[in-house]
PDB file of C-alpha atoms in Angstrom:
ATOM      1  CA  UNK A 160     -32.086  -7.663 -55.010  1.00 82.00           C
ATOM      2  CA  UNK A 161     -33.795  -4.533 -53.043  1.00 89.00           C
ATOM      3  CA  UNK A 162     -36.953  -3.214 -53.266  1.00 94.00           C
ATOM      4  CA  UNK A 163     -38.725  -0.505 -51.334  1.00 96.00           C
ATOM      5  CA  UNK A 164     -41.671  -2.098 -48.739  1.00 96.00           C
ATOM      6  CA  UNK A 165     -43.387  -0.562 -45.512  1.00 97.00           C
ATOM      7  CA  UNK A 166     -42.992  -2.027 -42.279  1.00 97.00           C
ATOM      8  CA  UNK A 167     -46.368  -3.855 -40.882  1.00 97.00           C
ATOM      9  CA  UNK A 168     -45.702  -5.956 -38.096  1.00 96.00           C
ATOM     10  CA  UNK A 169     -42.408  -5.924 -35.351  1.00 95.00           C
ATOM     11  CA  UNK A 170     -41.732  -8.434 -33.033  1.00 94.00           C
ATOM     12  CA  UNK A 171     -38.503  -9.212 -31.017  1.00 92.00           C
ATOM     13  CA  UNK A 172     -35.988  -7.771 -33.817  1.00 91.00           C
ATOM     14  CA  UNK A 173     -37.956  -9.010 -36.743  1.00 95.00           C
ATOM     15  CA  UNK A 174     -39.998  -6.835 -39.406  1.00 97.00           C
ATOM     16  CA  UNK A 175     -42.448  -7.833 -41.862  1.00 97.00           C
ATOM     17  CA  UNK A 176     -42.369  -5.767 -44.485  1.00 97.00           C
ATOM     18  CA  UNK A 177     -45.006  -5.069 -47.262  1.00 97.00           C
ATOM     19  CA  UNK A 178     -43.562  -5.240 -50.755  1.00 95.00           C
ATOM     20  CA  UNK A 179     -45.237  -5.332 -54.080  1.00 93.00           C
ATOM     21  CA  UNK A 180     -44.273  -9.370 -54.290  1.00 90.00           C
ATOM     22  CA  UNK A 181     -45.973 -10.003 -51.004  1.00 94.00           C
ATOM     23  CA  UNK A 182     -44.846  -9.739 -47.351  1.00 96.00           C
ATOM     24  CA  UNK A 183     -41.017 -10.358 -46.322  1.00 95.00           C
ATOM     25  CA  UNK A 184     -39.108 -10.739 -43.247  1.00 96.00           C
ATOM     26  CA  UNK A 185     -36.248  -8.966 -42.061  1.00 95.00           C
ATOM     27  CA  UNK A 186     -33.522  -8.092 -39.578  1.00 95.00           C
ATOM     28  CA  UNK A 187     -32.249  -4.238 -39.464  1.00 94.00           C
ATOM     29  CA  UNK A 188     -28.649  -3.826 -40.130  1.00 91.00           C
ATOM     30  CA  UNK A 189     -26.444  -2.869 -36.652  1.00 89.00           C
ATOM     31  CA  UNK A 190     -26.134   0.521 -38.326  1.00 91.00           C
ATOM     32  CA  UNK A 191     -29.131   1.612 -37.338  1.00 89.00           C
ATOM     33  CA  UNK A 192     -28.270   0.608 -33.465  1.00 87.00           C
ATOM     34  CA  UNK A 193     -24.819   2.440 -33.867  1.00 89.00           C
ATOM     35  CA  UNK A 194     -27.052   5.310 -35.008  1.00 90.00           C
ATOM     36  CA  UNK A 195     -29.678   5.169 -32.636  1.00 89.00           C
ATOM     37  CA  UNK A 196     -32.137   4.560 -34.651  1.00 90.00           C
ATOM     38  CA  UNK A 197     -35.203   1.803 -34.921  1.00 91.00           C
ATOM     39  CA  UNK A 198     -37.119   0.764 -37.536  1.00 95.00           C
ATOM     40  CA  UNK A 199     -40.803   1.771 -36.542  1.00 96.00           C
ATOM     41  CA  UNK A 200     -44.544  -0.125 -37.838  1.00 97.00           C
ATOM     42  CA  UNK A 201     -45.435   2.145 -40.468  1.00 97.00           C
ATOM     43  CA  UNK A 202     -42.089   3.075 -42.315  1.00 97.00           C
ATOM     44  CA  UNK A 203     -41.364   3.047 -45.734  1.00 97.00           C
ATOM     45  CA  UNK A 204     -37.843   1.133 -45.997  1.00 97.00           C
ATOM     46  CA  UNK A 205     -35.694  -0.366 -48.884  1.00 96.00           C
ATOM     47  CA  UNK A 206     -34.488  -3.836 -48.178  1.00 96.00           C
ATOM     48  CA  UNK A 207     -32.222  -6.090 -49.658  1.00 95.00           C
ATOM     49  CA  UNK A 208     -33.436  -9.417 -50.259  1.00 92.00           C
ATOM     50  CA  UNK A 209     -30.726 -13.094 -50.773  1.00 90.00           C
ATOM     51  CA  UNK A 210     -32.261 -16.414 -50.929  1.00 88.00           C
ATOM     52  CA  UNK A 211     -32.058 -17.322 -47.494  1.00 89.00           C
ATOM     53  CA  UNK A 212     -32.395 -13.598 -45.461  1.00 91.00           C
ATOM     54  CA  UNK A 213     -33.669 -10.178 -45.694  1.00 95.00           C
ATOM     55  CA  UNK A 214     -32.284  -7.168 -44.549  1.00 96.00           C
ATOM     56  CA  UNK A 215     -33.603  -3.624 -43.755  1.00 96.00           C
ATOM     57  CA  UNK A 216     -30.994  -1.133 -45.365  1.00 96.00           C
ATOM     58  CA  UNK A 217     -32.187   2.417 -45.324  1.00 95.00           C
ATOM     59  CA  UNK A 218     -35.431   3.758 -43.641  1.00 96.00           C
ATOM     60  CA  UNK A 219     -36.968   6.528 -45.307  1.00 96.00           C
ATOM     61  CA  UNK A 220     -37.877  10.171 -44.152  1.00 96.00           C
ATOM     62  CA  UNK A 221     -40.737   9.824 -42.060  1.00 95.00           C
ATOM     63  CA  UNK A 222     -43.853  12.625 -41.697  1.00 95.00           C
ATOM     64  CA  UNK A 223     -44.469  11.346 -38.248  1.00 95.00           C
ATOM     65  CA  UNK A 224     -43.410   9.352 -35.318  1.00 92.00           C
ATOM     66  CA  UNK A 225     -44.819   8.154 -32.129  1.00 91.00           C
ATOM     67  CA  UNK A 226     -42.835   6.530 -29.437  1.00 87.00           C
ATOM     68  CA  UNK A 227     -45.836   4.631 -27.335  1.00 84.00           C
ATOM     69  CA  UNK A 228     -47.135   3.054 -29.632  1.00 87.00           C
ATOM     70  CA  UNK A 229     -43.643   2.626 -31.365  1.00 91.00           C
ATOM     71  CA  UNK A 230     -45.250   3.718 -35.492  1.00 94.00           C
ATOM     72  CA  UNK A 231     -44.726   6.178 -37.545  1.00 95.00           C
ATOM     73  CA  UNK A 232     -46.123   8.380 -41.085  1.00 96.00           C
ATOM     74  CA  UNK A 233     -49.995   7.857 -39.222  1.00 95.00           C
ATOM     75  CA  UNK A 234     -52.582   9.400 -41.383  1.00 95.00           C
ATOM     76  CA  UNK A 235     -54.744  10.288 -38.650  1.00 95.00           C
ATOM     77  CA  UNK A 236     -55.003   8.763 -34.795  1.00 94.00           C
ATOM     78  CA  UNK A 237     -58.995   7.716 -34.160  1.00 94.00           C
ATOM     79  CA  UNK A 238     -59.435   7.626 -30.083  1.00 92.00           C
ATOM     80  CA  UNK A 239     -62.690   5.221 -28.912  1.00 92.00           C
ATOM     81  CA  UNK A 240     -64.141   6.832 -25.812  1.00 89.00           C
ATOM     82  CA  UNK A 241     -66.688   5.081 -23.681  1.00 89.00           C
ATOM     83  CA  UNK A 242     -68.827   6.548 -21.616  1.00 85.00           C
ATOM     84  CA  UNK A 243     -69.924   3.325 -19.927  1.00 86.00           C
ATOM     85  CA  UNK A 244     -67.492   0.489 -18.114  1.00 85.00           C
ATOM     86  CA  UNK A 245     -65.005   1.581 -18.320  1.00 89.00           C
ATOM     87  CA  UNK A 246     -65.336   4.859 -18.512  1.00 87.00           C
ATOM     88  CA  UNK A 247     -62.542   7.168 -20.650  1.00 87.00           C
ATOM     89  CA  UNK A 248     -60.460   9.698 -18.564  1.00 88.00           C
ATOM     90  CA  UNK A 249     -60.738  13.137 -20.484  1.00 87.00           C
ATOM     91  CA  UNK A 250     -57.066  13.818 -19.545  1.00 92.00           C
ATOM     92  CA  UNK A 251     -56.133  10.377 -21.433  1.00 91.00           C
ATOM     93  CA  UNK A 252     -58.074  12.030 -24.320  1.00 90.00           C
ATOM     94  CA  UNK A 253     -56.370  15.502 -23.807  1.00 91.00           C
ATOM     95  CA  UNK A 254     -53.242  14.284 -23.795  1.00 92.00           C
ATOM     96  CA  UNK A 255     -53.516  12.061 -27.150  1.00 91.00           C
ATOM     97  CA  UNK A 256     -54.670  14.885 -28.700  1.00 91.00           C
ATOM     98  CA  UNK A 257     -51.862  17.256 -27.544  1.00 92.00           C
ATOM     99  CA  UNK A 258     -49.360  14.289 -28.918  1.00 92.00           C
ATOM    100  CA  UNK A 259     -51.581  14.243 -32.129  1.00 92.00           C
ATOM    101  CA  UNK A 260     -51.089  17.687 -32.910  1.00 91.00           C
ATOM    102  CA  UNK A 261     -47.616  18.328 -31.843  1.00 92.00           C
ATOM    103  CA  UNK A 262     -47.223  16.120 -35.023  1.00 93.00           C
ATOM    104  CA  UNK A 263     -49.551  17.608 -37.108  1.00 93.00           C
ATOM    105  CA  UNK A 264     -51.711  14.237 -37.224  1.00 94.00           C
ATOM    106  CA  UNK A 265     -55.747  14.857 -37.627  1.00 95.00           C
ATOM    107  CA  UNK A 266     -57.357  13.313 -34.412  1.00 94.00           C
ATOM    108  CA  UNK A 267     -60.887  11.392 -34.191  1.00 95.00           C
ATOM    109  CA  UNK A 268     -63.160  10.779 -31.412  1.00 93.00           C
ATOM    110  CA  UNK A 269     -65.353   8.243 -31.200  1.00 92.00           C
ATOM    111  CA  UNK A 270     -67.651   8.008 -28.499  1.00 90.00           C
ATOM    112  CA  UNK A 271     -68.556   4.326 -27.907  1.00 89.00           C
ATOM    113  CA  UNK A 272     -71.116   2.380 -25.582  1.00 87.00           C
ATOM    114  CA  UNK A 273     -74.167   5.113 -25.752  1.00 82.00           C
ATOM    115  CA  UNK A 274     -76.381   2.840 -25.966  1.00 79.00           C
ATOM    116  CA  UNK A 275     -75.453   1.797 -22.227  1.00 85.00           C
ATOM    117  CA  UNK A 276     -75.069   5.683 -21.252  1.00 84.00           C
ATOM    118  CA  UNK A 277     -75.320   8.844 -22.961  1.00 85.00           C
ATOM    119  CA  UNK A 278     -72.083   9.995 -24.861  1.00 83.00           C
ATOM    120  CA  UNK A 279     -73.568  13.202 -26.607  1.00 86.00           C
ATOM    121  CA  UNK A 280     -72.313  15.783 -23.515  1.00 84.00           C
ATOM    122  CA  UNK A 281     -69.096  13.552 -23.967  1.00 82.00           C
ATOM    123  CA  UNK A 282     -68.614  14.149 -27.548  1.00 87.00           C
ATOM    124  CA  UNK A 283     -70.004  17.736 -27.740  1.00 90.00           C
ATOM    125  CA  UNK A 284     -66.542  18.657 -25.415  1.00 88.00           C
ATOM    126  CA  UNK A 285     -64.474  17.701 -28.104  1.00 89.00           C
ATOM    127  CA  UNK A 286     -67.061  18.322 -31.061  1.00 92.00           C
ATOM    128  CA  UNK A 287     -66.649  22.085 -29.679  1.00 92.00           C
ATOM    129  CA  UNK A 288     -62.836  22.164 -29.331  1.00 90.00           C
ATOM    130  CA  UNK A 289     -62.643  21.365 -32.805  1.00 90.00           C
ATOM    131  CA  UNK A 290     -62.222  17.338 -33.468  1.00 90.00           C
ATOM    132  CA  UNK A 291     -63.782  15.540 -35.560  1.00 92.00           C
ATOM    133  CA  UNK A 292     -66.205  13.605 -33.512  1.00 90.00           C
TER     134      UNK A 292
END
């Protein structure tokens, strides 16, 4: 039997997928090795399903992908700054937000911890280079 699911969870060469009758897991087929290719958190996939395995057969065309974390077809990316211990590197912010938009993913800032130190010149950098903040 095969049914179309999205990947939620990877660990060590296994995938749960989400299907309409409830979570499955599965192994990818070596194809996708041969092809260099990996199933990523967030794809939408057709598996085939026997009574004692699963397997992922065809991943489908993704909107997005993002190696680190490994996901994919994000819907936005929401980054939590803190202005207090620790305190968030702008650059680490910059660069998200470069890797956001290269993929045409809305970004989110949310500044965190104010009420241990004032985030509002934080978030007014970002408010005024156009993210939603």
């Amino acid at each position: 039997m095969t049914q179309q699911g999205r990947i939620i969870k990877a660990l060590s060469g296994f995938y749960d997928v989400q299907t309409p009758r409830g979570v499955i897991t599965c192994k990818a087929r070596g194809k996708f090795r041969k092809e260099n290719e990996s199933p990523l958190v967030g794809d939408a996939v057709w598996i085939s399903q026997t009574d004692t395995s699963a397997m992922i057969e065809e991943i489908l065309p993704r909107k997005n992908c993002f190696l680190r974390p490994a996901v994919s077809n994000l819907d936005a990316v929401v980054l939590l700054a803190s202005c207090a211990v620790p305190v968030t590197d702008p650059f680490l912010i910059d660069r998200i937000t470069a890797i956001a938009g290269n993929q045409n993913v809305p970004v989110i800032v949310c500044v965190n911890k104010c009420d241990l130190a004032p985030g509002e010149q934080f978030a007014d950098i970002y408010r005024h280079a156009g993210f939603e903040t």
